[in-house]
mmCIF file of C-alpha atoms (C1' of nucleotides) and ligand atoms in Angstrom:
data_model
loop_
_atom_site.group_PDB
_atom_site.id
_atom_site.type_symbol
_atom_site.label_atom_id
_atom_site.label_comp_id
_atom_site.label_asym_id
_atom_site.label_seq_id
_atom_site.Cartn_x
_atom_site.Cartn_y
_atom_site.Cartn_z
ATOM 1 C CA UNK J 1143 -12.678 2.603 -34.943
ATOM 2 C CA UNK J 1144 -16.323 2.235 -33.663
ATOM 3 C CA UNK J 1145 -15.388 -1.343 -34.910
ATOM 4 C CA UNK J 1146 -12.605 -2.018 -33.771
ATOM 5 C CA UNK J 1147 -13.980 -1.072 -30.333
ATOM 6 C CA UNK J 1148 -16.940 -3.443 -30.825
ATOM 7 C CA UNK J 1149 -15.328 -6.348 -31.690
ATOM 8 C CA UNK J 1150 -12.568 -5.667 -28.616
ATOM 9 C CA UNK J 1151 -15.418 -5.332 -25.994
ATOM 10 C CA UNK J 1152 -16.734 -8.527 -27.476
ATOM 11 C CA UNK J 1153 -13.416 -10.511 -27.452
ATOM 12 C CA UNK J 1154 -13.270 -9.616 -23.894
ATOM 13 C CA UNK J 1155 -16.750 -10.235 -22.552
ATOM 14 C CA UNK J 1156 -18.025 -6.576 -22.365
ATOM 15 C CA UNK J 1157 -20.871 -4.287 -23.630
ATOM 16 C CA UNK J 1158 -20.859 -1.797 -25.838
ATOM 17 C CA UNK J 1159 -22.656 1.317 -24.633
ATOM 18 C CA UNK J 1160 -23.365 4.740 -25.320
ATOM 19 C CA UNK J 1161 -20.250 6.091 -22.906
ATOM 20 C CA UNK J 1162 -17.474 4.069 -24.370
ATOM 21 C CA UNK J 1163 -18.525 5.294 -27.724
ATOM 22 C CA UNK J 1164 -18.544 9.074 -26.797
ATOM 23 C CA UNK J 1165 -15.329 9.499 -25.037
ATOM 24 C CA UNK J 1166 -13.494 6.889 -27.997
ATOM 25 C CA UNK J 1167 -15.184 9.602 -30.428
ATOM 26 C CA UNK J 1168 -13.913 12.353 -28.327
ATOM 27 C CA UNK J 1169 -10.577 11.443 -28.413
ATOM 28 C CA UNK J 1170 -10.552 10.814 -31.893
ATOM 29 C CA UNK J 1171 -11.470 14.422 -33.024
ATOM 30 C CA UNK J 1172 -8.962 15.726 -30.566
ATOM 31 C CA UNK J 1173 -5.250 16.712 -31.546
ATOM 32 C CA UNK J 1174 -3.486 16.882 -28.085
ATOM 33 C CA UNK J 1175 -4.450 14.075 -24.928
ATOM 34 C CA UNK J 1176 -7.203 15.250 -22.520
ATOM 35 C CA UNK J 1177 -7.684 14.522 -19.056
ATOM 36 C CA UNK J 1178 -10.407 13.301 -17.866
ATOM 37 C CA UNK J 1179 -12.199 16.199 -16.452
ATOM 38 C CA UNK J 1180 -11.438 17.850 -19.695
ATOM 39 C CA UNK J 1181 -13.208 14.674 -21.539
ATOM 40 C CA UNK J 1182 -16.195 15.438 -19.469
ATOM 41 C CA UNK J 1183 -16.632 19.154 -20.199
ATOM 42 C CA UNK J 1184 -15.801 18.272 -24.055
ATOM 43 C CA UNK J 1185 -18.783 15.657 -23.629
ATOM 44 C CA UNK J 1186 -21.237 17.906 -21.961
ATOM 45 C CA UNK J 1187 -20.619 20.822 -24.675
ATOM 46 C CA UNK J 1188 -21.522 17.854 -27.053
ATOM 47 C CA UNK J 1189 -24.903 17.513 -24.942
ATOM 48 C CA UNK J 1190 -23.831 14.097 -24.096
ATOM 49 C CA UNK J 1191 -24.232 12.810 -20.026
ATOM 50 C CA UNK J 1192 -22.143 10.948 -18.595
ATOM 51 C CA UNK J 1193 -21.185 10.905 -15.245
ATOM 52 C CA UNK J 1194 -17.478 11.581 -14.138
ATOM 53 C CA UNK J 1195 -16.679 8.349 -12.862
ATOM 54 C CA UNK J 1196 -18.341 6.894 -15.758
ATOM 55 C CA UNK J 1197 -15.940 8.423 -17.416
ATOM 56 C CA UNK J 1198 -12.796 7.237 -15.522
ATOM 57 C CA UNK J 1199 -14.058 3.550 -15.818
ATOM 58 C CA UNK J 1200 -14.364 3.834 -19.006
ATOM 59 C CA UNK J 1201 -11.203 5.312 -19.836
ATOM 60 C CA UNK J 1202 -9.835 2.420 -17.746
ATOM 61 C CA UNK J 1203 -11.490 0.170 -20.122
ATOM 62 C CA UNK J 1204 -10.088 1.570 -23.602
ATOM 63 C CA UNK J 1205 -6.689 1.375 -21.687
ATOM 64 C CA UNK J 1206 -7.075 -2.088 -21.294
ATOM 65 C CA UNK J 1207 -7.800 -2.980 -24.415
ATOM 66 C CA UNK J 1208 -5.481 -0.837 -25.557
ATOM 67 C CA UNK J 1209 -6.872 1.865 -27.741
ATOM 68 C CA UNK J 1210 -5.713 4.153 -25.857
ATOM 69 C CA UNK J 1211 -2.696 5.416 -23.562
ATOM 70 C CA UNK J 1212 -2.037 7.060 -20.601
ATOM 71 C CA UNK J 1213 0.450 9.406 -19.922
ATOM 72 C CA UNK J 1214 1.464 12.197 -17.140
ATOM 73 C CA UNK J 1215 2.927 15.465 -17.982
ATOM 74 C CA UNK J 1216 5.342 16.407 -15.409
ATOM 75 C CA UNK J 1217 4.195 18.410 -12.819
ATOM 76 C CA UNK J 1218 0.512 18.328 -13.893
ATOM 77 C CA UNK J 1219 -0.630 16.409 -11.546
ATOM 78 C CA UNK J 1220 -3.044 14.380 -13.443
ATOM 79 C CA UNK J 1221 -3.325 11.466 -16.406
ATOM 80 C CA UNK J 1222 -4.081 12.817 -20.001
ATOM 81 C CA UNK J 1223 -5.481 10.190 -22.883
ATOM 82 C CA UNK J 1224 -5.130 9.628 -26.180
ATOM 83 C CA UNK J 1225 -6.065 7.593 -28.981
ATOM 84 C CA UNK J 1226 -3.456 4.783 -30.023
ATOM 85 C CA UNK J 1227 -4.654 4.005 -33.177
ATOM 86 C CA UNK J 1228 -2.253 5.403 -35.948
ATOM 87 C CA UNK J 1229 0.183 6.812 -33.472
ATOM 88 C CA UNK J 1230 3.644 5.192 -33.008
ATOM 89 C CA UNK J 1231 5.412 5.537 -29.715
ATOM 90 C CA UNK J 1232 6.215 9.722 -29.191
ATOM 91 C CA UNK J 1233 6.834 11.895 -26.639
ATOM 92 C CA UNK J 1234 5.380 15.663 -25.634
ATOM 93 C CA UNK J 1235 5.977 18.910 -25.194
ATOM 94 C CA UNK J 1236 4.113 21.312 -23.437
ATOM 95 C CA UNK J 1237 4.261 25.352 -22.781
ATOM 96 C CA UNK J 1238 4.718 26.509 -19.639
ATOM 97 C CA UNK J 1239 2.659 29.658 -20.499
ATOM 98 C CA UNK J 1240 -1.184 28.108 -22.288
ATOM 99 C CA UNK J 1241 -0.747 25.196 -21.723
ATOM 100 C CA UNK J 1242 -0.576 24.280 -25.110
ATOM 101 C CA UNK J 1243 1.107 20.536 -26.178
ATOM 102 C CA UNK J 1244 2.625 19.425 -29.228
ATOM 103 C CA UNK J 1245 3.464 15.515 -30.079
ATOM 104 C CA UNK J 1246 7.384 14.762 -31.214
ATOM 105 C CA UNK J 1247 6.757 12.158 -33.591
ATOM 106 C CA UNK J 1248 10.178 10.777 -32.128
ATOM 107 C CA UNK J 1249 12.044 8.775 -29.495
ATOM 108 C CA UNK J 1250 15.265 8.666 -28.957
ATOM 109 C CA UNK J 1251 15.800 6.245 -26.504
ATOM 110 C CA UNK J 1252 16.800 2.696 -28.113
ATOM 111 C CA UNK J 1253 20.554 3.401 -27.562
ATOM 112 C CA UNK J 1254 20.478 4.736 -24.265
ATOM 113 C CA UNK J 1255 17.750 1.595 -22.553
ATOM 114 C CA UNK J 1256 20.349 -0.489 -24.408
ATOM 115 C CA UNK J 1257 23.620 1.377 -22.465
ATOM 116 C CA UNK J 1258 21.379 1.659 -19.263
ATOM 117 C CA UNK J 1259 20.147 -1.879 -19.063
ATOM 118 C CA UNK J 1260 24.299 -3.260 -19.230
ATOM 119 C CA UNK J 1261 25.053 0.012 -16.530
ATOM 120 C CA UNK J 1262 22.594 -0.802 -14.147
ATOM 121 C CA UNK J 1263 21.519 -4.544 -14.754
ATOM 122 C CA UNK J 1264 17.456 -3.515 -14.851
ATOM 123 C CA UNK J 1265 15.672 -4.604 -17.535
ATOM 124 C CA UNK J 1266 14.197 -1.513 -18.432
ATOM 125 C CA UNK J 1267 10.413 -2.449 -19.369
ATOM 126 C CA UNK J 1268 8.839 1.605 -19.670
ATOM 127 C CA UNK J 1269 10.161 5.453 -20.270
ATOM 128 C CA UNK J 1270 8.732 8.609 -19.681
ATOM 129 C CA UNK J 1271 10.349 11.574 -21.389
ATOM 130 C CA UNK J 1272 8.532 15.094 -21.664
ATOM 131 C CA UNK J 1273 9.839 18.628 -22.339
ATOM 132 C CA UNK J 1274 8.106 21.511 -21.454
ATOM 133 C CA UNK J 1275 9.252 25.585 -22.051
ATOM 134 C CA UNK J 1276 7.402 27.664 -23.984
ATOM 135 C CA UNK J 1277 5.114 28.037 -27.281
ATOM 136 C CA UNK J 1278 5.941 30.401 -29.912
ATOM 137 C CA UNK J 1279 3.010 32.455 -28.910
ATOM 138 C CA UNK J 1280 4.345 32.250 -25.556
ATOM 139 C CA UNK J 1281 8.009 33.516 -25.892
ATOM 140 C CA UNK K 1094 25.464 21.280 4.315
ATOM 141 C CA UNK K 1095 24.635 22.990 7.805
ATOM 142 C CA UNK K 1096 25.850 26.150 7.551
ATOM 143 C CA UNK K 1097 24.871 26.595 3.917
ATOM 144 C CA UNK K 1098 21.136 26.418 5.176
ATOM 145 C CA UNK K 1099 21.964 28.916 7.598
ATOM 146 C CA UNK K 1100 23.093 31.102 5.133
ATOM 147 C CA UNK K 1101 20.654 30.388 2.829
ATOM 148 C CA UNK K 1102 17.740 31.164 5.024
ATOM 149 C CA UNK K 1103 19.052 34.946 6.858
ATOM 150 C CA UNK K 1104 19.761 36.088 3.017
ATOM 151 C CA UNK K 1105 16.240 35.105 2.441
ATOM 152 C CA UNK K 1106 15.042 36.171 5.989
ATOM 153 C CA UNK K 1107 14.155 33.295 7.187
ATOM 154 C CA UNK K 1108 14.668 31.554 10.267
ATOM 155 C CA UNK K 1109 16.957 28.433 11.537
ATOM 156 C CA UNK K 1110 14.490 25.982 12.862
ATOM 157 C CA UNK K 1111 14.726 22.549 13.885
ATOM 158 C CA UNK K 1112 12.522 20.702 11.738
ATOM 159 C CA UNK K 1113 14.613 22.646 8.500
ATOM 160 C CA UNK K 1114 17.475 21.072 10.289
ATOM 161 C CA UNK K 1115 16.434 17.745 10.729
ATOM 162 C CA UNK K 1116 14.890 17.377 7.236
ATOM 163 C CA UNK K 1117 17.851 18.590 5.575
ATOM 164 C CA UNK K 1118 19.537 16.035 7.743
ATOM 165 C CA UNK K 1119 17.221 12.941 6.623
ATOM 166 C CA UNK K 1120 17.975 14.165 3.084
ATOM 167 C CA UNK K 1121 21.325 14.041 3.253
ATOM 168 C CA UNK K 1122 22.008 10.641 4.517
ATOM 169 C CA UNK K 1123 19.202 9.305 2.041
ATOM 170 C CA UNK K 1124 20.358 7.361 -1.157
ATOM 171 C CA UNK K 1125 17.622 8.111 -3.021
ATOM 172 C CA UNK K 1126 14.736 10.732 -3.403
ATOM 173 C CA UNK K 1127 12.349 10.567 -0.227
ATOM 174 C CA UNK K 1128 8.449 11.220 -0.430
ATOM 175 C CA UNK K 1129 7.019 13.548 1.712
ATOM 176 C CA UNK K 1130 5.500 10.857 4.254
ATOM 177 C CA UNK K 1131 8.249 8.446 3.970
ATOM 178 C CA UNK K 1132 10.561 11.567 5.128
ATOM 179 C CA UNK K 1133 8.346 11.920 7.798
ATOM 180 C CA UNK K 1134 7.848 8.208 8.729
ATOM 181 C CA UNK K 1135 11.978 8.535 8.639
ATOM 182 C CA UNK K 1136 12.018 11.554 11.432
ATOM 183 C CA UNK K 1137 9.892 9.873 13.759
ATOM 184 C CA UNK K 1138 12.063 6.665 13.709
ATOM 185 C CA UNK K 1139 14.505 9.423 14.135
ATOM 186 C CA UNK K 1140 12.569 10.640 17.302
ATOM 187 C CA UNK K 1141 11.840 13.819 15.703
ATOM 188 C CA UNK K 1142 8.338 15.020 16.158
ATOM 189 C CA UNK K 1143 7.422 17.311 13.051
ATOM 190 C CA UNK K 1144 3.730 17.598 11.586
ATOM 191 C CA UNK K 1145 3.282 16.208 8.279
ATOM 192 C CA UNK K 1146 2.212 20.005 7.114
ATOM 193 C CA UNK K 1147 5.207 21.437 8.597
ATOM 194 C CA UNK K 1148 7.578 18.839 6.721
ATOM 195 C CA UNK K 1149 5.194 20.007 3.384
ATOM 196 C CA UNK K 1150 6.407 23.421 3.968
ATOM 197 C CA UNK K 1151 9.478 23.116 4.894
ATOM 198 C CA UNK K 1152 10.444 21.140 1.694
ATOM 199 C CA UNK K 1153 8.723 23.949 -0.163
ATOM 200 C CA UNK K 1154 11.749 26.598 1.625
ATOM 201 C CA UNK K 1155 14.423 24.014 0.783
ATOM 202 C CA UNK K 1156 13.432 23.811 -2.850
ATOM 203 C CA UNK K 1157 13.143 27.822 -3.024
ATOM 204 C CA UNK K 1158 16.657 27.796 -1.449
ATOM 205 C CA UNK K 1159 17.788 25.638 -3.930
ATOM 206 C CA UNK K 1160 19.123 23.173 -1.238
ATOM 207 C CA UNK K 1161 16.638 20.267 -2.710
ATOM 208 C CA UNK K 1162 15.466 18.957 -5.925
ATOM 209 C CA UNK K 1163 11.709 18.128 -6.665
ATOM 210 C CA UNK K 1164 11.007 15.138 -8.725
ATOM 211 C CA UNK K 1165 7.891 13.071 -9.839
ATOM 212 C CA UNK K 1166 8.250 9.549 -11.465
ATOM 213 C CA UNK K 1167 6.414 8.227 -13.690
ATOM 214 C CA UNK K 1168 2.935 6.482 -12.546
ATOM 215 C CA UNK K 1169 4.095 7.575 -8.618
ATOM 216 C CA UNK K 1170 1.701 10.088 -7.973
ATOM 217 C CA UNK K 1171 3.723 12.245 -5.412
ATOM 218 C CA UNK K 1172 6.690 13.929 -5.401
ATOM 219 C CA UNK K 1173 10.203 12.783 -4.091
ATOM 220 C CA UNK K 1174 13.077 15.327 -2.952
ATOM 221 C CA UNK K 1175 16.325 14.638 -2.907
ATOM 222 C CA UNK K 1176 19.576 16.525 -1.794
ATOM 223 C CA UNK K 1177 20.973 18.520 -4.507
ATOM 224 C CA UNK K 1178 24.261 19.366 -3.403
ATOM 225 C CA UNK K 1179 27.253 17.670 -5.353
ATOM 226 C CA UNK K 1180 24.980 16.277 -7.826
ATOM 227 C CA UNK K 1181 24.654 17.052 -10.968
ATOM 228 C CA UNK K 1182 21.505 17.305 -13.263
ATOM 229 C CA UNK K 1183 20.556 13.292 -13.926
ATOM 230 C CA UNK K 1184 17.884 11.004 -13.983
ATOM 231 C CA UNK K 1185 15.957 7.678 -12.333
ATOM 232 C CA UNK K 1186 15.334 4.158 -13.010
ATOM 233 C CA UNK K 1187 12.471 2.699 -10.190
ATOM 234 C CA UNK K 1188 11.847 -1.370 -10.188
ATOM 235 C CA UNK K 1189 8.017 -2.244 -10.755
ATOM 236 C CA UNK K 1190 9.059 -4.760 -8.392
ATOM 237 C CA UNK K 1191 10.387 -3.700 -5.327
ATOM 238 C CA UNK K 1192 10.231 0.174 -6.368
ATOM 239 C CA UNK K 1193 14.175 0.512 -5.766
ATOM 240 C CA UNK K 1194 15.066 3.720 -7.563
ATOM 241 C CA UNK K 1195 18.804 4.296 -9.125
ATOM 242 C CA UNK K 1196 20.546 7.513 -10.176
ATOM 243 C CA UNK K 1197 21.907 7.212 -13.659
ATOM 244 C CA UNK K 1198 23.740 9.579 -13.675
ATOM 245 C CA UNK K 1199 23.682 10.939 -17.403
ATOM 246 C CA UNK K 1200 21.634 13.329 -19.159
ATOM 247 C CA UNK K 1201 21.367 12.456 -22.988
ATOM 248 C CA UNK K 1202 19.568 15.623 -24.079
ATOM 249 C CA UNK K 1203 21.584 18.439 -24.996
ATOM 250 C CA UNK K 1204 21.330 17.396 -28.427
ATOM 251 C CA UNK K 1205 17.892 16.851 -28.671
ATOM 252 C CA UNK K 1206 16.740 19.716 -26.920
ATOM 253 C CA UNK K 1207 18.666 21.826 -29.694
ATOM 254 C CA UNK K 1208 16.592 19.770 -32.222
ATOM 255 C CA UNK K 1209 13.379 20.216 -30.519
ATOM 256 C CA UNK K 1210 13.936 23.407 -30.463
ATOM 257 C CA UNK K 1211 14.246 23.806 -34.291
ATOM 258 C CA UNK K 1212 11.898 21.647 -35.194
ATOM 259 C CA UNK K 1213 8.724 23.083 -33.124
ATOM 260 C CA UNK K 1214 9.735 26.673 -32.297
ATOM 261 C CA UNK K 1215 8.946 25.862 -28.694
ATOM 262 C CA UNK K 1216 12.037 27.303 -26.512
ATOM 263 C CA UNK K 1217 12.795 24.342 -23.895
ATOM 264 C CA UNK K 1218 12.731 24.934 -20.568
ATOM 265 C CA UNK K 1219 12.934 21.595 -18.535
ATOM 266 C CA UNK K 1220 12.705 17.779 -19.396
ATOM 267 C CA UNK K 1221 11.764 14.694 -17.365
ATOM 268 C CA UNK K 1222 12.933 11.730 -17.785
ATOM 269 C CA UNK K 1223 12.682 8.265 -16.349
ATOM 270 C CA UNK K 1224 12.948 4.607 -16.997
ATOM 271 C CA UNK K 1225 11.125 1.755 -15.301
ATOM 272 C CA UNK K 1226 11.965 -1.488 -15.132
ATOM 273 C CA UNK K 1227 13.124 -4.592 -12.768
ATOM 274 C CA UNK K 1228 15.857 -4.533 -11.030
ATOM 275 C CA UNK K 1229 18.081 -7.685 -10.411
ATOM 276 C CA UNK K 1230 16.731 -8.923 -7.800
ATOM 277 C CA UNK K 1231 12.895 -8.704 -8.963
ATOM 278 C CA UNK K 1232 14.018 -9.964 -12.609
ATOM 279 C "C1'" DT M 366 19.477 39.483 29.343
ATOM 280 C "C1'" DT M 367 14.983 40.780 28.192
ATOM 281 C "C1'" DC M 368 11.770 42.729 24.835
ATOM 282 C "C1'" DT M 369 9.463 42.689 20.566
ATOM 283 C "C1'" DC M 370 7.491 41.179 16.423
ATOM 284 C "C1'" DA M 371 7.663 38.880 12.130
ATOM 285 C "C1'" DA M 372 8.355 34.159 10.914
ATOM 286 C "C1'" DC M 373 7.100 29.611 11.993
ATOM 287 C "C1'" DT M 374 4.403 25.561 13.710
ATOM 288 C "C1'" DG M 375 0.471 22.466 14.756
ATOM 289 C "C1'" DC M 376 -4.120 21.524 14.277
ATOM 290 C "C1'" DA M 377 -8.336 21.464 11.736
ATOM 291 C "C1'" DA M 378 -10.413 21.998 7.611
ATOM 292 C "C1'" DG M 379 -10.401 22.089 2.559
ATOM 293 C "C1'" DA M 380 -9.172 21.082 -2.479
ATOM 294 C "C1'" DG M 381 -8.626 18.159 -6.316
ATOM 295 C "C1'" DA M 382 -7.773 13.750 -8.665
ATOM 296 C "C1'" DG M 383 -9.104 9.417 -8.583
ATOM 297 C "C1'" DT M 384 -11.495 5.014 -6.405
ATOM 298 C "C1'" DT M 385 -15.113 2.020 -4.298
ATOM 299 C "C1'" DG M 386 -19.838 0.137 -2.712
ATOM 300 C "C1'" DC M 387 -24.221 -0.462 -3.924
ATOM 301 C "C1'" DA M 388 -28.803 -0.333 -5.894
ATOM 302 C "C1'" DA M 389 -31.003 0.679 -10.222
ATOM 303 C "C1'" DA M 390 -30.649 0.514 -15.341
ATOM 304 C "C1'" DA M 391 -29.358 -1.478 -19.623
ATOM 305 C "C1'" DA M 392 -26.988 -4.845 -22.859
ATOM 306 C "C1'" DG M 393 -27.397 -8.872 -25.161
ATOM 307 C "C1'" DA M 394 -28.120 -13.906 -25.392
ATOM 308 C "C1'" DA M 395 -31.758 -17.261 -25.091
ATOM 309 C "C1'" DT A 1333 -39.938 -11.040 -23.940
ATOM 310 C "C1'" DT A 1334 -37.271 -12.925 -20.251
ATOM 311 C "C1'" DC A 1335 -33.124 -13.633 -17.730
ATOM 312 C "C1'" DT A 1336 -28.434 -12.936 -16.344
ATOM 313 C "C1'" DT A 1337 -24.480 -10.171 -16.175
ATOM 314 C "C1'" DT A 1338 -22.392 -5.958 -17.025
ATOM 315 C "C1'" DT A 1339 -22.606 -1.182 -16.547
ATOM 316 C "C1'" DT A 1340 -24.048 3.193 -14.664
ATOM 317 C "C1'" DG A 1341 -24.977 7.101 -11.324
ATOM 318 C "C1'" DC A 1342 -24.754 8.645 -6.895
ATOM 319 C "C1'" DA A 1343 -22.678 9.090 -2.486
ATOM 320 C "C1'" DA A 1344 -19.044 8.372 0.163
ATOM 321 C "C1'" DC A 1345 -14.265 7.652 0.527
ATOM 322 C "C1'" DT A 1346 -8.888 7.764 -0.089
ATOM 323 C "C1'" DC A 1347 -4.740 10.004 -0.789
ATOM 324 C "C1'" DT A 1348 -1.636 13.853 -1.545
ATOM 325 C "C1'" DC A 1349 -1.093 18.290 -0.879
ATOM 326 C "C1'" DT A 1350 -2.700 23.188 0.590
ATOM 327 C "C1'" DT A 1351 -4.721 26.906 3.445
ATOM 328 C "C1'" DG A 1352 -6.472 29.599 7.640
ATOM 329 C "C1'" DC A 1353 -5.637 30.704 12.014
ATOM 330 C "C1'" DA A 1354 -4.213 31.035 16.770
ATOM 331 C "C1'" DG A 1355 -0.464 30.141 19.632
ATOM 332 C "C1'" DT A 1356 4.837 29.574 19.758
ATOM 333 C "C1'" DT A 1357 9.522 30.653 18.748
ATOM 334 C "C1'" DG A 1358 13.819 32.693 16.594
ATOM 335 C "C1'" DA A 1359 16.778 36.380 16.500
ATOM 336 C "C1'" DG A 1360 17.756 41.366 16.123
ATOM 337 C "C1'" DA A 1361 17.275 45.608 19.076
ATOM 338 C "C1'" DA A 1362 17.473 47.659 23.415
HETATM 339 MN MN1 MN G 1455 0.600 12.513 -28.586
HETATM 340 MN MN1 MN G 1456 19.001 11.050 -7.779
HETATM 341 ZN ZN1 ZN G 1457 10.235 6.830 -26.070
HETATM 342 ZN ZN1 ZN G 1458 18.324 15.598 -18.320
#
DNA sequence: TTCTCAACTGCAAGAGAGTTGCAAAAAGAA
DNA sequence: TTCTTTTTGCAACTCTCTTGCAGTTGAGAA
């Protein structure tokens, strides 16, 4: 991945630096997307500094070259991140009580953009589906 | 829809006031879901001079009365509120374009939401959906 | 109708996520 | 090492939404 990231930055006329490499390593050792205030406690506990809006330009940057996505869980209020690479298209779910969020390593929504795109004459170009209730721990 | 809010309100012990009224009003004759400030760009057209905090709070009543539905879409970053009376549970398509936003008026996830359940122990609460696209005219 | 008081409103200030301007620092090609 | 361009940190700012508070108003009681 540290690469990867390389030769993207390259292709497209930027620098590698010590930033993009911590938060890309960040979100690669974590299992559910962070947002970006959460990046930058994970990245102080790891005794690296980086300023916040460091932090939110370079998250703009992996977006852009696509190694990562961004995505808003409803109601939170705020983007979350996550590594791309490996990862098909999926959807979330998230607990109402911790917090806690779980990938469905699904999407069931080829039919339905199909039947939606004849109904209402949009070409339907992005989706968002999340679910939220509550964890096992939780219930 | 009137007297409903005047219901609503004494069994809560709350009070009939005019900017409840005239927001409810706005609402109602809106074909689709209404920001916050666009609601109260809409009331001063209308001549009706309500503070921007006052239209906040009073949206927060209507939604505890069950009157109006909150909603975010995707990549929006505020909420919209829309009339909830003799609609049922259904979702949006907004145009990148022109942001026109569409009811489709379908909800495609009884099934999964049995599935989800099985398959990650989580007991689901609420889903959001939404699609984004262009409409016809932006195509 | 008038009185009374809790509910409500407007204004100012604040919170939280994210963005922008700018001077100083660092990457990387020569 | 030098030079140019990109990147960074800091401060200030934007935007949506919330909170505190003093003055106003709705509506039940007298
Ligand atoms: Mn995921
Ligand atoms: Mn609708
Ligand atoms: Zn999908
Ligand atoms: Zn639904």
């Amino acid at each position: 991945m540290a690469v990867k990231l390389k030769d993207e930055l390259k292709a497209a006329g930027r620098r590698l630096t010590r930033p993009r490499q911590a938060v890309l390593e960040v979100l690669e050792q974590c299992q559910y997307p962070l947002t970006a205030s959460e990046l930058y406690q994970q990245l102080q506990e790891h005794h690296v500094s980086i300023d916040l809006v460091t932090v939110y330009r370079t998250l703009t940057v992996l977006k852009e070259l696509g190694l990562i996505t961004q995505l808003e869980l409803h109601q939170e209020g705020q983007f979350r991140y996550e590594i791309r690479e490996g990862r098909e298209h999926h959807h979330h779910i998230r607990c109402q009580g911790c917090g806690k969020i779980a990938d469905l390593l699904l999407c069931p929504l080829k039919k339905l953009t199909a039947f939606i795109e004849k109904e209402t004459r949009f070409i339907v170009e992005h989706h968002s589906l999340e679910f939220s209730g509550w964890c096992p721990k939780c219930q």
